[in-house]
mmCIF file with all atom_site columns, C-alpha atoms in Angstrom:
data_model
loop_
_atom_site.group_PDB
_atom_site.id
_atom_site.type_symbol
_atom_site.label_atom_id
_atom_site.label_alt_id
_atom_site.label_comp_id
_atom_site.label_asym_id
_atom_site.label_entity_id
_atom_site.label_seq_id
_atom_site.pdbx_PDB_ins_code
_atom_site.Cartn_x
_atom_site.Cartn_y
_atom_site.Cartn_z
_atom_site.occupancy
_atom_site.B_iso_or_equiv
_atom_site.pdbx_formal_charge
_atom_site.auth_seq_id
_atom_site.auth_comp_id
_atom_site.auth_asym_id
_atom_site.auth_atom_id
_atom_site.pdbx_PDB_model_num
ATOM 1   C CA . ASN A 1 1   ? 0.000   0.000  0.000   1.00 63.00 ? 1   ASN A CA 1
ATOM 2   C CA . GLU A 1 2   ? 1.176   3.490  -0.890  1.00 68.00 ? 2   GLU A CA 1
ATOM 3   C CA . LEU A 1 3   ? 1.432   4.999  2.597   1.00 63.00 ? 3   LEU A CA 1
ATOM 4   C CA . SER A 1 4   ? 3.236   1.997  4.071   1.00 68.00 ? 4   SER A CA 1
ATOM 5   C CA . ASP A 1 5   ? 5.751   2.081  1.207   1.00 71.00 ? 5   ASP A CA 1
ATOM 6   C CA . TYR A 1 6   ? 6.338   5.801  1.785   1.00 67.00 ? 6   TYR A CA 1
ATOM 7   C CA . ILE A 1 7   ? 6.814   5.310  5.532   1.00 64.00 ? 7   ILE A CA 1
ATOM 8   C CA . GLU A 1 8   ? 9.216   2.421  4.925   1.00 68.00 ? 8   GLU A CA 1
ATOM 9   C CA . ARG A 1 9   ? 11.223  4.347  2.317   1.00 68.00 ? 9   ARG A CA 1
ATOM 10  C CA . TYR A 1 10  ? 11.599  7.635  4.203   1.00 63.00 ? 10  TYR A CA 1
ATOM 11  C CA . PHE A 1 11  ? 11.137  6.673  7.840   1.00 65.00 ? 11  PHE A CA 1
ATOM 12  C CA . GLY A 1 12  ? 12.326  3.049  7.930   1.00 62.00 ? 12  GLY A CA 1
ATOM 13  C CA . GLN A 1 13  ? 15.016  3.820  10.481  1.00 58.00 ? 13  GLN A CA 1
ATOM 14  C CA . TYR A 1 14  ? 12.405  4.991  13.011  1.00 56.00 ? 14  TYR A CA 1
ATOM 15  C CA . THR A 1 15  ? 10.258  2.810  15.236  1.00 53.00 ? 15  THR A CA 1
ATOM 16  C CA . PHE A 1 16  ? 6.546   3.575  15.254  1.00 54.00 ? 16  PHE A CA 1
ATOM 17  C CA . ASP A 1 17  ? 4.049   2.643  17.911  1.00 54.00 ? 17  ASP A CA 1
ATOM 18  C CA . PHE A 1 18  ? 1.188   1.458  15.696  1.00 52.00 ? 18  PHE A CA 1
ATOM 19  C CA . SER A 1 19  ? -1.113  1.088  18.688  1.00 54.00 ? 19  SER A CA 1
ATOM 20  C CA . CYS A 1 20  ? -1.143  4.889  18.922  1.00 56.00 ? 20  CYS A CA 1
ATOM 21  C CA . ASP A 1 21  ? -4.447  6.472  17.907  1.00 62.00 ? 21  ASP A CA 1
ATOM 22  C CA . TYR A 1 22  ? -2.735  8.987  15.619  1.00 63.00 ? 22  TYR A CA 1
ATOM 23  C CA . VAL A 1 23  ? -0.929  6.364  13.552  1.00 62.00 ? 23  VAL A CA 1
ATOM 24  C CA . SER A 1 24  ? -4.006  4.153  13.226  1.00 64.00 ? 24  SER A CA 1
ATOM 25  C CA . TYR A 1 25  ? -6.025  7.241  12.288  1.00 64.00 ? 25  TYR A CA 1
ATOM 26  C CA . LEU A 1 26  ? -3.487  8.155  9.621   1.00 67.00 ? 26  LEU A CA 1
ATOM 27  C CA . LEU A 1 27  ? -3.511  4.645  8.204   1.00 66.00 ? 27  LEU A CA 1
ATOM 28  C CA . SER A 1 28  ? -7.309  4.504  8.175   1.00 66.00 ? 28  SER A CA 1
ATOM 29  C CA . SER A 1 29  ? -7.414  7.892  6.432   1.00 74.00 ? 29  SER A CA 1
ATOM 30  C CA . GLN A 1 30  ? -5.880  6.354  3.331   1.00 77.00 ? 30  GLN A CA 1
ATOM 31  C CA . GLU A 1 31  ? -9.376  5.496  2.120   1.00 78.00 ? 31  GLU A CA 1
ATOM 32  C CA . LEU A 1 32  ? -10.341 9.171  2.244   1.00 80.00 ? 32  LEU A CA 1
ATOM 33  C CA . PHE A 1 33  ? -7.389  10.102 0.073   1.00 82.00 ? 33  PHE A CA 1
ATOM 34  C CA . ARG A 1 34  ? -7.997  7.240  -2.368  1.00 82.00 ? 34  ARG A CA 1
ATOM 35  C CA . ASN A 1 35  ? -11.553 8.478  -2.870  1.00 83.00 ? 35  ASN A CA 1
ATOM 36  C CA . LEU A 1 36  ? -10.346 12.064 -3.153  1.00 84.00 ? 36  LEU A CA 1
ATOM 37  C CA . LYS A 1 37  ? -7.833  11.000 -5.809  1.00 85.00 ? 37  LYS A CA 1
ATOM 38  C CA . CYS A 1 38  ? -10.656 9.307  -7.759  1.00 85.00 ? 38  CYS A CA 1
ATOM 39  C CA . TYR A 1 39  ? -12.698 12.523 -7.630  1.00 85.00 ? 39  TYR A CA 1
ATOM 40  C CA . LEU A 1 40  ? -9.700  14.588 -8.718  1.00 87.00 ? 40  LEU A CA 1
ATOM 41  C CA . ASN A 1 41  ? -9.031  12.090 -11.495 1.00 86.00 ? 41  ASN A CA 1
ATOM 42  C CA . MET A 1 42  ? -12.545 12.764 -12.827 1.00 85.00 ? 42  MET A CA 1
ATOM 43  C CA . CYS A 1 43  ? -11.661 16.473 -12.702 1.00 87.00 ? 43  CYS A CA 1
ATOM 44  C CA . GLN A 1 44  ? -8.380  15.634 -14.475 1.00 92.00 ? 44  GLN A CA 1
ATOM 45  C CA . LEU A 1 45  ? -6.267  16.884 -11.567 1.00 92.00 ? 45  LEU A CA 1
ATOM 46  C CA . THR A 1 46  ? -3.705  15.381 -9.217  1.00 91.00 ? 46  THR A CA 1
ATOM 47  C CA . LEU A 1 47  ? -3.335  15.987 -5.481  1.00 88.00 ? 47  LEU A CA 1
ATOM 48  C CA . GLU A 1 48  ? -0.181  17.983 -6.186  1.00 89.00 ? 48  GLU A CA 1
ATOM 49  C CA . GLU A 1 49  ? -2.038  20.202 -8.671  1.00 92.00 ? 49  GLU A CA 1
ATOM 50  C CA . LEU A 1 50  ? -4.849  20.690 -6.157  1.00 91.00 ? 50  LEU A CA 1
ATOM 51  C CA . TYR A 1 51  ? -2.243  21.630 -3.548  1.00 90.00 ? 51  TYR A CA 1
ATOM 52  C CA . VAL A 1 52  ? -0.740  24.286 -5.846  1.00 92.00 ? 52  VAL A CA 1
ATOM 53  C CA . LEU A 1 53  ? -4.201  25.642 -6.674  1.00 94.00 ? 53  LEU A CA 1
ATOM 54  C CA . GLY A 1 54  ? -4.999  25.721 -2.956  1.00 92.00 ? 54  GLY A CA 1
ATOM 55  C CA . ILE A 1 55  ? -1.838  27.666 -2.154  1.00 92.00 ? 55  ILE A CA 1
ATOM 56  C CA . LEU A 1 56  ? -2.571  30.136 -4.939  1.00 94.00 ? 56  LEU A CA 1
ATOM 57  C CA . ASN A 1 57  ? -6.164  30.451 -3.745  1.00 93.00 ? 57  ASN A CA 1
ATOM 58  C CA . LEU A 1 58  ? -4.997  31.256 -0.207  1.00 91.00 ? 58  LEU A CA 1
ATOM 59  C CA . HIS A 1 59  ? -2.887  34.080 -1.651  1.00 92.00 ? 59  HIS A CA 1
ATOM 60  C CA . LYS A 1 60  ? -5.710  35.698 -3.642  1.00 91.00 ? 60  LYS A CA 1
ATOM 61  C CA . GLY A 1 61  ? -4.906  33.620 -6.727  1.00 91.00 ? 61  GLY A CA 1
ATOM 62  C CA . GLN A 1 62  ? -1.400  34.917 -7.323  1.00 93.00 ? 62  GLN A CA 1
ATOM 63  C CA . LEU A 1 63  ? 2.202   34.283 -6.214  1.00 93.00 ? 63  LEU A CA 1
ATOM 64  C CA . THR A 1 64  ? 5.644   34.481 -7.748  1.00 91.00 ? 64  THR A CA 1
ATOM 65  C CA . VAL A 1 65  ? 7.233   31.162 -8.660  1.00 89.00 ? 65  VAL A CA 1
ATOM 66  C CA . LYS A 1 66  ? 9.794   31.721 -5.895  1.00 87.00 ? 66  LYS A CA 1
ATOM 67  C CA . GLU A 1 67  ? 7.061   32.353 -3.295  1.00 90.00 ? 67  GLU A CA 1
ATOM 68  C CA . LEU A 1 68  ? 5.196   29.269 -4.485  1.00 90.00 ? 68  LEU A CA 1
ATOM 69  C CA . GLN A 1 69  ? 8.338   27.153 -4.152  1.00 86.00 ? 69  GLN A CA 1
ATOM 70  C CA . GLY A 1 70  ? 8.739   28.512 -0.620  1.00 86.00 ? 70  GLY A CA 1
ATOM 71  C CA . GLU A 1 71  ? 5.264   27.206 0.246   1.00 84.00 ? 71  GLU A CA 1
ATOM 72  C CA . PHE A 1 72  ? 6.287   23.652 -0.708  1.00 77.00 ? 72  PHE A CA 1
ATOM 73  C CA . HIS A 1 73  ? 7.759   22.462 2.564   1.00 70.00 ? 73  HIS A CA 1
ATOM 74  C CA . HIS A 1 74  ? 8.866   19.166 1.068   1.00 61.00 ? 74  HIS A CA 1
ATOM 75  C CA . PRO A 1 75  ? 11.794  18.558 -1.307  1.00 58.00 ? 75  PRO A CA 1
ATOM 76  C CA . ILE A 1 76  ? 9.992   15.825 -3.279  1.00 54.00 ? 76  ILE A CA 1
ATOM 77  C CA . PHE A 1 77  ? 7.622   18.290 -4.926  1.00 65.00 ? 77  PHE A CA 1
ATOM 78  C CA . ALA A 1 78  ? 8.945   20.172 -7.918  1.00 82.00 ? 78  ALA A CA 1
ATOM 79  C CA . VAL A 1 79  ? 6.824   23.182 -8.803  1.00 87.00 ? 79  VAL A CA 1
ATOM 80  C CA . SER A 1 80  ? 7.701   23.590 -12.493 1.00 88.00 ? 80  SER A CA 1
ATOM 81  C CA . PRO A 1 81  ? 6.205   20.331 -13.855 1.00 91.00 ? 81  PRO A CA 1
ATOM 82  C CA . ILE A 1 82  ? 3.039   20.878 -11.823 1.00 92.00 ? 82  ILE A CA 1
ATOM 83  C CA . LEU A 1 83  ? 2.718   24.432 -13.150 1.00 93.00 ? 83  LEU A CA 1
ATOM 84  C CA . LYS A 1 84  ? 3.220   23.221 -16.722 1.00 94.00 ? 84  LYS A CA 1
ATOM 85  C CA . CYS A 1 85  ? 0.315   20.798 -16.314 1.00 95.00 ? 85  CYS A CA 1
ATOM 86  C CA . LEU A 1 86  ? -1.929  23.477 -14.798 1.00 96.00 ? 86  LEU A CA 1
ATOM 87  C CA . ILE A 1 87  ? -1.065  25.860 -17.647 1.00 96.00 ? 87  ILE A CA 1
ATOM 88  C CA . LEU A 1 88  ? -1.871  23.165 -20.239 1.00 97.00 ? 88  LEU A CA 1
ATOM 89  C CA . LYS A 1 89  ? -5.187  22.556 -18.483 1.00 96.00 ? 89  LYS A CA 1
ATOM 90  C CA . GLY A 1 90  ? -5.936  26.275 -18.772 1.00 96.00 ? 90  GLY A CA 1
ATOM 91  C CA . LEU A 1 91  ? -6.273  26.894 -15.025 1.00 96.00 ? 91  LEU A CA 1
ATOM 92  C CA . VAL A 1 92  ? -3.272  29.144 -14.402 1.00 97.00 ? 92  VAL A CA 1
ATOM 93  C CA . LYS A 1 93  ? -0.999  31.459 -16.338 1.00 96.00 ? 93  LYS A CA 1
ATOM 94  C CA . LYS A 1 94  ? 2.604   32.557 -15.877 1.00 94.00 ? 94  LYS A CA 1
ATOM 95  C CA . GLU A 1 95  ? 3.712   36.083 -16.684 1.00 93.00 ? 95  GLU A CA 1
ATOM 96  C CA . ARG A 1 96  ? 6.820   38.148 -16.172 1.00 92.00 ? 96  ARG A CA 1
ATOM 97  C CA . PHE A 1 97  ? 6.433   40.986 -13.681 1.00 86.00 ? 97  PHE A CA 1
ATOM 98  C CA . GLU A 1 98  ? 6.333   44.294 -15.566 1.00 86.00 ? 98  GLU A CA 1
ATOM 99  C CA . LEU A 1 99  ? 8.688   46.170 -13.228 1.00 86.00 ? 99  LEU A CA 1
ATOM 100 C CA . ASP A 1 100 ? 11.191  43.325 -12.820 1.00 85.00 ? 100 ASP A CA 1
ATOM 101 C CA . GLU A 1 101 ? 11.233  40.785 -15.636 1.00 85.00 ? 101 GLU A CA 1
ATOM 102 C CA . ARG A 1 102 ? 13.282  38.379 -13.529 1.00 86.00 ? 102 ARG A CA 1
ATOM 103 C CA . ARG A 1 103 ? 10.172  37.741 -11.415 1.00 89.00 ? 103 ARG A CA 1
ATOM 104 C CA . VAL A 1 104 ? 7.580   35.328 -12.778 1.00 91.00 ? 104 VAL A CA 1
ATOM 105 C CA . ILE A 1 105 ? 4.053   35.555 -11.414 1.00 93.00 ? 105 ILE A CA 1
ATOM 106 C CA . VAL A 1 106 ? 1.690   32.574 -11.398 1.00 95.00 ? 106 VAL A CA 1
ATOM 107 C CA . THR A 1 107 ? -1.992  33.477 -11.391 1.00 95.00 ? 107 THR A CA 1
ATOM 108 C CA . ILE A 1 108 ? -5.208  31.483 -11.397 1.00 96.00 ? 108 ILE A CA 1
ATOM 109 C CA . LYS A 1 109 ? -7.004  32.597 -14.552 1.00 96.00 ? 109 LYS A CA 1
ATOM 110 C CA . ARG A 1 110 ? -9.788  35.037 -13.747 1.00 94.00 ? 110 ARG A CA 1
ATOM 111 C CA . GLU A 1 111 ? -12.403 33.012 -15.638 1.00 96.00 ? 111 GLU A CA 1
ATOM 112 C CA . LYS A 1 112 ? -11.383 29.825 -13.756 1.00 94.00 ? 112 LYS A CA 1
ATOM 113 C CA . PHE A 1 113 ? -11.084 31.347 -10.278 1.00 94.00 ? 113 PHE A CA 1
ATOM 114 C CA . SER A 1 114 ? -14.628 30.499 -9.113  1.00 93.00 ? 114 SER A CA 1
ATOM 115 C CA . LYS A 1 115 ? -14.352 26.958 -10.532 1.00 92.00 ? 115 LYS A CA 1
ATOM 116 C CA . VAL A 1 116 ? -11.053 26.421 -8.699  1.00 93.00 ? 116 VAL A CA 1
ATOM 117 C CA . THR A 1 117 ? -12.513 27.842 -5.476  1.00 93.00 ? 117 THR A CA 1
ATOM 118 C CA . MET A 1 118 ? -15.541 25.515 -5.689  1.00 92.00 ? 118 MET A CA 1
ATOM 119 C CA . LEU A 1 119 ? -13.283 22.511 -6.363  1.00 91.00 ? 119 LEU A CA 1
ATOM 120 C CA . ILE A 1 120 ? -11.083 23.307 -3.365  1.00 91.00 ? 120 ILE A CA 1
ATOM 121 C CA . GLN A 1 121 ? -14.156 23.825 -1.168  1.00 90.00 ? 121 GLN A CA 1
ATOM 122 C CA . ALA A 1 122 ? -15.674 20.510 -2.308  1.00 89.00 ? 122 ALA A CA 1
ATOM 123 C CA . CYS A 1 123 ? -12.447 18.637 -1.522  1.00 87.00 ? 123 CYS A CA 1
ATOM 124 C CA . TYR A 1 124 ? -12.135 20.361 1.853   1.00 86.00 ? 124 TYR A CA 1
ATOM 125 C CA . ASN A 1 125 ? -15.751 19.541 2.752   1.00 85.00 ? 125 ASN A CA 1
ATOM 126 C CA . TYR A 1 126 ? -15.245 15.899 1.749   1.00 84.00 ? 126 TYR A CA 1
ATOM 127 C CA . LEU A 1 127 ? -12.118 15.565 3.891   1.00 80.00 ? 127 LEU A CA 1
ATOM 128 C CA . GLU A 1 128 ? -13.665 17.419 6.832   1.00 79.00 ? 128 GLU A CA 1
ATOM 129 C CA . LYS A 1 129 ? -16.736 15.172 6.764   1.00 80.00 ? 129 LYS A CA 1
ATOM 130 C CA . GLY A 1 130 ? -14.592 12.049 6.492   1.00 76.00 ? 130 GLY A CA 1
ATOM 131 C CA . ILE A 1 131 ? -12.404 13.142 9.396   1.00 70.00 ? 131 ILE A CA 1
ATOM 132 C CA . GLN A 1 132 ? -15.469 13.801 11.568  1.00 73.00 ? 132 GLN A CA 1
ATOM 133 C CA . VAL A 1 133 ? -16.849 10.337 10.752  1.00 69.00 ? 133 VAL A CA 1
ATOM 134 C CA . LYS A 1 134 ? -13.514 8.737  11.660  1.00 62.00 ? 134 LYS A CA 1
ATOM 135 C CA . LEU A 1 135 ? -13.271 10.708 14.914  1.00 62.00 ? 135 LEU A CA 1
ATOM 136 C CA . ASN A 1 136 ? -16.838 9.770  15.867  1.00 69.00 ? 136 ASN A CA 1
ATOM 137 C CA . ASN A 1 137 ? -16.122 6.071  15.197  1.00 68.00 ? 137 ASN A CA 1
ATOM 138 C CA . LYS A 1 138 ? -13.264 6.018  17.730  1.00 58.00 ? 138 LYS A CA 1
#
């Protein structure tokens, strides 16, 4: 399973207490993310693309590439390939800053902003509901 492989690959040297509620909760949450991935697949998006859109949305739909890279607190994610996919899908655009052409600004397209916001809200609501169900089943 995907999460177990990730834990083994990156945290294999650590010992985990799997009787802990947090670890069992995390492992049981895999189903939520599998279902979320299926939904995103129907929307032709990946979790990484949703994450980038979410970050942009939190910053009023616009950040420089450098600022966006700073928001990725994990070295595995590379911003450029994700941005290329989002540009091809017509959701974001990249432009050089007028006053300083060295700066590149990534913006959610104005005509797609409400669609992106609704998608993020739907995913958030799904996860929030799933988390509440899991907490209530403890």
